[in-house]
Coordinates of N, CA and C in Angstrom, one line a residue:
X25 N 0.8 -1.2 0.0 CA 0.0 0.0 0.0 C 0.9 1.3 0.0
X26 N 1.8 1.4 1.0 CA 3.1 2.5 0.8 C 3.0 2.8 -0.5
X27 N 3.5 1.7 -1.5 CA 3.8 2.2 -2.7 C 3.3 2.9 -3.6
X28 N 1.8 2.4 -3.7 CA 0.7 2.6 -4.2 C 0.8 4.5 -3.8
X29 N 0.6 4.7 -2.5 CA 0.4 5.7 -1.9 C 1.6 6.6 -2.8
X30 N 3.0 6.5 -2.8 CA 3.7 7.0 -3.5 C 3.6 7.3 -5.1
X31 N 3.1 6.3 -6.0 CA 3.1 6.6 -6.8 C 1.6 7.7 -7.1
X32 N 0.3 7.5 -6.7 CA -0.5 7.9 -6.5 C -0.1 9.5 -6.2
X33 N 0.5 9.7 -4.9 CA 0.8 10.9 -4.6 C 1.8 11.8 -5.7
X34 N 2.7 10.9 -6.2 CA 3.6 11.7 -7.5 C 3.1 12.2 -8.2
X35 N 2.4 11.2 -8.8 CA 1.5 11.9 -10.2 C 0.7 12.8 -9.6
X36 N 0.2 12.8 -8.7 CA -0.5 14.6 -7.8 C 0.2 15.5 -7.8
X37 N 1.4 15.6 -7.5 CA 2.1 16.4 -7.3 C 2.4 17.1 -9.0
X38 N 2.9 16.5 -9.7 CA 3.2 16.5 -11.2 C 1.9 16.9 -12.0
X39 N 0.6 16.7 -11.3 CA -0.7 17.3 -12.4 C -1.0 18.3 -11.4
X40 N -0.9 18.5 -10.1 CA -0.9 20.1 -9.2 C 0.2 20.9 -10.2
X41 N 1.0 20.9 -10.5 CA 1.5 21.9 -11.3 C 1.2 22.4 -12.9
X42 N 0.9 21.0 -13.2 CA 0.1 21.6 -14.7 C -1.2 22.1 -14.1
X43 N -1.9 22.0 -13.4 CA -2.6 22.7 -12.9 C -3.1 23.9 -12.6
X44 N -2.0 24.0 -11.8 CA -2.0 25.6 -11.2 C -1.1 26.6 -12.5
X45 N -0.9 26.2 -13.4 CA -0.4 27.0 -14.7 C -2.6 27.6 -15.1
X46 N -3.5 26.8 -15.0 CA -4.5 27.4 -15.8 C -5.3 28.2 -14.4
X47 N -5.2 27.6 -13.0 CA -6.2 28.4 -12.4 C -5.4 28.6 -10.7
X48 N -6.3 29.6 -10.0 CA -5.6 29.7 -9.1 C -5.7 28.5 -7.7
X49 N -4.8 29.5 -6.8 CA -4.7 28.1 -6.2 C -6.3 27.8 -5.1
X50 N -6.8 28.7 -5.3 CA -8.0 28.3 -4.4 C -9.2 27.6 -5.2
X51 N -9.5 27.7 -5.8 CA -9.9 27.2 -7.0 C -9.3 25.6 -7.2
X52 N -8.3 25.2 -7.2 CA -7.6 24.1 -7.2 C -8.0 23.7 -5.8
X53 N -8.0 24.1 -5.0 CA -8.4 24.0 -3.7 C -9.9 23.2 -3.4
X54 N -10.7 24.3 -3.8 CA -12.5 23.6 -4.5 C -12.2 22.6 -5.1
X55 N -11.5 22.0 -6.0 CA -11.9 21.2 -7.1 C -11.3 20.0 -6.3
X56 N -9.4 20.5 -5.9 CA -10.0 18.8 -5.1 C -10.2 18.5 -4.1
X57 N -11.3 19.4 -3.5 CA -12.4 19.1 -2.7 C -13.4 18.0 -3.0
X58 N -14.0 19.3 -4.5 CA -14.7 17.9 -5.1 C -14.3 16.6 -5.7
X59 N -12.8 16.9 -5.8 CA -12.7 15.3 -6.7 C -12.8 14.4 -5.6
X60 N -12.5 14.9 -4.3 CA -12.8 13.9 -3.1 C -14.3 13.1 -2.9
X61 N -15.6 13.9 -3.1 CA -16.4 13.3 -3.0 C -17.1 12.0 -2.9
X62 N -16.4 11.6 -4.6 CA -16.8 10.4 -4.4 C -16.1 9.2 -3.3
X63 N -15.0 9.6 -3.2 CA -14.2 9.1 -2.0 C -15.2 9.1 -0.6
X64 N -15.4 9.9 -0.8 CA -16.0 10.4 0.6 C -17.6 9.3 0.9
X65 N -18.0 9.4 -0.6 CA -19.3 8.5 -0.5 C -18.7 7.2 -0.5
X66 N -18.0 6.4 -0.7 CA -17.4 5.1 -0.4 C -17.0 4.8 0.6
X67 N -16.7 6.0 1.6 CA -16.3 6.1 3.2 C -17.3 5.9 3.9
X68 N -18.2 6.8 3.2 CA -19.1 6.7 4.4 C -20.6 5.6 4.3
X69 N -20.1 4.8 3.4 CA -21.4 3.4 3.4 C -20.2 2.4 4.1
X70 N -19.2 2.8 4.3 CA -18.6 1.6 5.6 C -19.0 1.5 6.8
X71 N -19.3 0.7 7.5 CA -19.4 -0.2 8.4 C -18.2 0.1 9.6
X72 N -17.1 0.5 9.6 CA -16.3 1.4 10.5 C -16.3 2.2 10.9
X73 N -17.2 3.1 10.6 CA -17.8 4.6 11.2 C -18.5 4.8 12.5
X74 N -18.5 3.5 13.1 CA -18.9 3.0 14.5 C -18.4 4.4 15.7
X75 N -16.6 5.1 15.3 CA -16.4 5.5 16.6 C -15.1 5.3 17.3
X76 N -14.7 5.7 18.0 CA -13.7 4.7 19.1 C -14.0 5.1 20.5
X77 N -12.9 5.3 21.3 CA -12.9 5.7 22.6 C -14.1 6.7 22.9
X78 N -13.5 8.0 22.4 CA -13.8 9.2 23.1 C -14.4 10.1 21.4
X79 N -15.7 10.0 21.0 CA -16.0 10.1 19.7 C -16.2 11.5 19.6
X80 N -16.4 12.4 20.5 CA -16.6 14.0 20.1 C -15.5 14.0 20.2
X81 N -14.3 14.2 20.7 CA -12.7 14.5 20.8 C -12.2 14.2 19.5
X82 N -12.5 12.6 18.9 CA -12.1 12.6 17.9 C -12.6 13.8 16.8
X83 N -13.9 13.7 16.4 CA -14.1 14.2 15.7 C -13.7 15.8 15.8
X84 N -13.9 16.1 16.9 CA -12.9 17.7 16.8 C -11.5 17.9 16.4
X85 N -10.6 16.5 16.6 CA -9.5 16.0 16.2 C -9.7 16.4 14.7
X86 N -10.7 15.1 13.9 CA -10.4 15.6 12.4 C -11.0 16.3 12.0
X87 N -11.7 17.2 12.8 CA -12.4 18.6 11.9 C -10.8 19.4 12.1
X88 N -9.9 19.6 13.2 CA -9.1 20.6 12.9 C -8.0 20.2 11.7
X89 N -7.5 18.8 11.5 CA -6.9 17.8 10.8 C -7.4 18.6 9.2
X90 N -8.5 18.4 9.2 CA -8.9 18.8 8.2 C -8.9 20.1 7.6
X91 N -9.0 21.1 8.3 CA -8.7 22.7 8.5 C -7.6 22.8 8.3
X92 N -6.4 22.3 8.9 CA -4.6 22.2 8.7 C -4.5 21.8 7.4
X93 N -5.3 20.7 6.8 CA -4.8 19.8 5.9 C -5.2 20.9 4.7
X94 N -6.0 21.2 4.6 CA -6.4 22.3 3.7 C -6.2 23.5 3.1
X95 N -5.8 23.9 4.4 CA -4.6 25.4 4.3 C -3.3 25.1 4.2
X96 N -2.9 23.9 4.1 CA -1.4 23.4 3.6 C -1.8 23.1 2.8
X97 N -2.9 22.7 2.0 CA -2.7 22.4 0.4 C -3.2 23.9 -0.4
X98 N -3.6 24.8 0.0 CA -3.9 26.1 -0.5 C -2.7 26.6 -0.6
X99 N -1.7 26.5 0.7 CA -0.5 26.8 0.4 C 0.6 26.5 -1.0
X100 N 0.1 24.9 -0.6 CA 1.2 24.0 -1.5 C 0.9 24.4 -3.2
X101 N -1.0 24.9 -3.6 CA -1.3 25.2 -4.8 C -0.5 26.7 -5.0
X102 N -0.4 27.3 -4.2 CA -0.1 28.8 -4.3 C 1.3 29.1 -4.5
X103 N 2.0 28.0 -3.8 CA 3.6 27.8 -4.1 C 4.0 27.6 -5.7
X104 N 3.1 26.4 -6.1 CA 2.9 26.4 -7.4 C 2.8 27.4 -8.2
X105 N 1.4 28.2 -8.2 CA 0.9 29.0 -9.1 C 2.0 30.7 -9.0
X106 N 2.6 30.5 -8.1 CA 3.9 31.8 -8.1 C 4.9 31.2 -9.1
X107 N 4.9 30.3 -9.2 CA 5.8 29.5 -10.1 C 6.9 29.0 -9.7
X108 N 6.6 28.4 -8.7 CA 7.6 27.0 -7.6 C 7.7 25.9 -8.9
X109 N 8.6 25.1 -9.0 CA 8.7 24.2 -9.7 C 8.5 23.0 -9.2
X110 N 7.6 21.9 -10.0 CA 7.3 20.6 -9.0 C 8.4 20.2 -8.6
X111 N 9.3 19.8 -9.3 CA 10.4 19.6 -8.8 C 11.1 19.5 -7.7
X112 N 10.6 21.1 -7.0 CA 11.3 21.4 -5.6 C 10.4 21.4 -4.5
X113 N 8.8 21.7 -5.5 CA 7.6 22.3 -4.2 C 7.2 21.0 -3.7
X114 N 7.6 20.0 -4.6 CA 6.7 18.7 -4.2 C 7.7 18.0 -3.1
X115 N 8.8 17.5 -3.6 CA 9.6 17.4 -2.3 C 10.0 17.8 -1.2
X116 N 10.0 19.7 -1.4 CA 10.1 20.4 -0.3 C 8.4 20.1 1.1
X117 N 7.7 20.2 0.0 CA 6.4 20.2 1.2 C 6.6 18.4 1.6
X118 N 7.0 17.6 0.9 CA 6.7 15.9 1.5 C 7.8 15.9 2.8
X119 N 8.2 16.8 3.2 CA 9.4 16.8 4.4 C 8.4 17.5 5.6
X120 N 7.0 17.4 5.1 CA 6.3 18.0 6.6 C 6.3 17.0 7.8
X121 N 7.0 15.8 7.7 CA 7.0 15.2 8.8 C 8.2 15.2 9.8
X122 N 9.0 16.2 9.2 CA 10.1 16.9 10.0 C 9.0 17.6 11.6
X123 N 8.6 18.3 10.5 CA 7.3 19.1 11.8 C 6.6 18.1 12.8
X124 N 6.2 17.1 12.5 CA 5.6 16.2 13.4 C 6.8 15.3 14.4
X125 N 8.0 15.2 13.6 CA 9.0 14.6 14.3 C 9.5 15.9 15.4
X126 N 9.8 16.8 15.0 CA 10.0 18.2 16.5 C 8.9 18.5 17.2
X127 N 7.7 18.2 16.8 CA 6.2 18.2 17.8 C 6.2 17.3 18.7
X128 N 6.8 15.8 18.1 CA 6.4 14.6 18.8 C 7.9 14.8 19.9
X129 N 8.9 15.0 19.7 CA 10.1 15.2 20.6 C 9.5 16.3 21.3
X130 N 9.3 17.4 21.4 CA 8.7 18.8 22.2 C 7.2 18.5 23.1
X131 N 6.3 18.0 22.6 CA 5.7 17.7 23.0 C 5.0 16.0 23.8
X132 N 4.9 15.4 23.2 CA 5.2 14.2 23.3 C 6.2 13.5 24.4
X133 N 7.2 14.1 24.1 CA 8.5 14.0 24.8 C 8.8 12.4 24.3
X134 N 9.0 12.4 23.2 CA 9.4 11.2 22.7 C 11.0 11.6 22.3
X135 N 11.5 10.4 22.1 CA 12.9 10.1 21.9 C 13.8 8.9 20.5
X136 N 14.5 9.7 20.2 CA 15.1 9.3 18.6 C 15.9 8.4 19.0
X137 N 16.4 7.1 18.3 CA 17.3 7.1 18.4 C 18.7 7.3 17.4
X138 N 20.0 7.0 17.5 CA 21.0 7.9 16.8 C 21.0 7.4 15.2
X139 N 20.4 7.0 14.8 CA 19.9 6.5 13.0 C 18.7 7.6 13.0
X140 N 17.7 7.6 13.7 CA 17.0 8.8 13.6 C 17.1 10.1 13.3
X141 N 18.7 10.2 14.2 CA 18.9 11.5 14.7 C 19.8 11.9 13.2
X142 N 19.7 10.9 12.6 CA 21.0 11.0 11.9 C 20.1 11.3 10.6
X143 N 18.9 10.4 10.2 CA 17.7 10.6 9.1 C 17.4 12.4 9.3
X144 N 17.3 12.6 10.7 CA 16.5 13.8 10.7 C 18.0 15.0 10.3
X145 N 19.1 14.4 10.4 CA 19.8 15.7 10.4 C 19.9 15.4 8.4
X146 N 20.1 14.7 7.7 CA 20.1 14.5 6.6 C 18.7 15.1 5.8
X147 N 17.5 15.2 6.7 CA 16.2 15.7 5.5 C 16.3 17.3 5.7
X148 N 16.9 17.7 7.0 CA 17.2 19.1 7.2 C 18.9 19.1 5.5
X149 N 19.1 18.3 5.7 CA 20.5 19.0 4.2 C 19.8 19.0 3.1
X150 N 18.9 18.3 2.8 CA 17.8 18.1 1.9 C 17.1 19.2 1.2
X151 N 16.6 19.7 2.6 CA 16.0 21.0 2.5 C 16.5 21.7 2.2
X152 N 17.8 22.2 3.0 CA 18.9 23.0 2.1 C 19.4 23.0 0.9
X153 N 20.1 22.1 0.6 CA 19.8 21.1 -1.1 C 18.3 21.7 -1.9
X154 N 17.4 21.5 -1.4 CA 16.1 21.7 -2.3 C 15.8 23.3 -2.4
X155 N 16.8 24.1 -1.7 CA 16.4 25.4 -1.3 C 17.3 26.3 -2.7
X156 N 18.8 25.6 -3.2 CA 19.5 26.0 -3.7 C 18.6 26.2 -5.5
X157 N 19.1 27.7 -5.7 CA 18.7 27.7 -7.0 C 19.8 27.3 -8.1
X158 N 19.0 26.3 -9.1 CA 20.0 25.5 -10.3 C 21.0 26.6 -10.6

């Protein structure tokens, strides 16, 4: 499934930029909103929508999930439509899990260990790397 998810995600990335050449980024924003729908109707004739523990928490959980998730991709179309190249916007934004790895150590108080520490100092050269113009 990883992989699927990768290649799926690539070609998004690669048609968000031919994209955002004809319209802006909010607008791209609406749209795949809508392309979600049908998704959305296949979600919700499941049989899993039962709940878990604590079900208002959750769901306040993915209503904000989803507010974050949305204004990072308004972002990510607008990066685009200034004329970011996929090249860099696409890789640069897939390093948001840097953010969740310093949230989860700060908050969390969770702990890396030195292969970790060594992944996380390598996506930070990365970034630098992805920052340099050709």
């Amino acid at each position: 499934m990883s992989l699927l998810t990768i290649v799926l995600w690539g070609i998004w990335g690669a048609t968000s930029k031919a994209v955002s050449n004809d319209i802006d980024a909010y607008m791209n924003q609406v749209l795949f909103t809508v392309g979600l729908m049908p998704l959305m109707l296949l979600v919700l004739r499941s049989r899993r929508l039962s709940g878990g523990n604590d079900r208002k928490r959750g769901i306040f959980y993915a209503f904000i999930t989803g507010i974050l998730g949305g204004t990072g991709n308004i972002a990510f179309f607008k990066s685009l439509t200034l004329g970011g190249q996929a090249s860099v916007v696409v890789p640069m934004t897939a390093m948001s899990p840097l953010v969740t790895v310093l949230m989860a150590l700060a908050l969390l108080r969770e702990k890396l260990s030195t292969s970790q520490k060594i992944g996380l100092g390598i996506a930070f050269v990365a970034i630098y790397l992805l920052s340099l113009e050709g």
